[in-house]
Coordinates of C-alpha atoms in Angstrom, one line a residue:
M1 CA 0.0 0.0 0.0
I2 CA 1.4 3.4 -1.0
R3 CA 0.7 6.0 1.7
S4 CA 0.1 9.5 0.3
A5 CA -0.5 12.8 2.0
I6 CA -2.4 15.6 0.4
G7 CA -1.6 19.2 1.3
I8 CA -4.0 22.0 0.6
M9 CA -2.7 25.6 0.9
V10 CA -5.4 28.2 1.5
H11 CA -6.1 31.8 2.2
N12 CA -9.7 32.8 2.4
E13 CA -11.2 30.0 0.4
V14 CA -14.4 29.2 2.4
H15 CA -16.4 29.0 -0.8
N16 CA -14.1 26.4 -2.4
L17 CA -13.1 24.3 0.6
P18 CA -16.3 22.2 1.2
Q19 CA -16.4 20.9 -2.4
L20 CA -12.6 20.5 -2.7
L21 CA -12.4 18.5 0.6
A22 CA -15.4 16.4 -0.5
V23 CA -13.7 15.5 -3.8
V24 CA -10.4 14.7 -2.0
Q25 CA -12.2 12.6 0.6
A26 CA -14.0 10.6 -2.1
E27 CA -10.9 9.8 -4.1
N28 CA -10.6 6.1 -4.4
T29 CA -7.4 4.7 -5.9
D30 CA -6.4 1.0 -5.7
G31 CA -3.2 0.5 -3.8
I32 CA -3.0 4.1 -2.5
Q33 CA -4.0 5.2 1.0
I34 CA -4.7 8.9 1.3
D35 CA -3.9 9.9 4.9
P36 CA -3.4 12.6 6.0
I37 CA -5.2 15.4 4.3
I38 CA -3.6 18.6 5.7
V39 CA -5.0 22.0 5.1
V40 CA -2.6 24.9 5.9
S41 CA -4.7 28.1 6.3
S42 CA -2.5 31.2 6.2
G43 CA -4.2 34.2 7.8
S44 CA -7.7 33.2 6.6
T45 CA -10.4 35.5 8.0
D46 CA -13.5 34.3 6.0
G47 CA -14.4 31.1 7.9
S48 CA -12.1 28.8 6.0
D49 CA -10.8 27.4 9.2
D50 CA -14.3 26.6 10.4
A51 CA -15.1 24.9 7.1
V52 CA -12.1 22.6 7.6
R53 CA -13.0 21.9 11.2
R54 CA -16.5 20.8 10.1
A55 CA -15.1 18.4 7.5
A56 CA -12.5 17.1 10.1
A57 CA -15.3 16.3 12.5
S58 CA -16.4 13.5 10.3
D59 CA -13.0 12.5 8.8
P60 CA -10.0 12.0 11.1
R61 CA -7.7 12.2 8.1
I62 CA -8.3 15.9 7.8
V63 CA -5.9 18.1 9.8
L64 CA -6.0 21.9 10.0
L65 CA -2.8 23.8 10.5
T66 CA -3.3 27.6 10.9
E67 CA -0.9 30.4 10.5
P68 CA -2.1 33.7 12.2
A69 CA -0.8 35.8 9.3
R70 CA -0.5 35.2 5.6
A71 CA 3.1 34.2 5.1
G72 CA 3.1 33.0 1.5
K73 CA 2.7 29.6 -0.2
A74 CA 6.3 28.5 0.2
R75 CA 6.1 28.8 3.9
A76 CA 2.7 27.0 4.0
I77 CA 4.2 24.2 1.9
N78 CA 7.1 23.9 4.3
R79 CA 4.8 23.8 7.2
F80 CA 2.8 20.9 5.5
L81 CA 6.0 19.0 4.8
H82 CA 7.3 19.4 8.3
A83 CA 4.1 18.0 9.7
L84 CA 4.3 14.7 7.8
D85 CA 5.1 11.3 9.2
P86 CA 8.4 10.0 7.7
D87 CA 6.6 6.9 6.5
I88 CA 4.7 8.9 3.8
D89 CA 5.6 7.6 0.4
R90 CA 4.2 10.4 -1.8
V91 CA 2.8 13.9 -1.4
V92 CA 0.3 15.9 -3.5
L93 CA 0.0 19.6 -3.2
L94 CA -3.2 21.4 -4.0
S95 CA -4.2 25.1 -4.0
G96 CA -7.5 25.9 -2.3
D97 CA -8.5 28.0 -5.3

């Protein structure tokens, strides 16, 4: 089994997140386990964090990492990578938009 992590970098994407998370959660690929699904929210003020928390309440694979201020996509990606278990075989990066 190939263990893959998905990282979603967002800033104020409340309108896109529910649908994006639903699509990622429903992804079904033989031989690939998607876990975790990490959302890095950089300085979001529009309810994006709450949307992720709602999705995480029903799917333990979803993890929210928040940054109090918008610090750029490179920093968000680094935060995602730093949070990963060393046993992850592959990573997929997505933008919240």
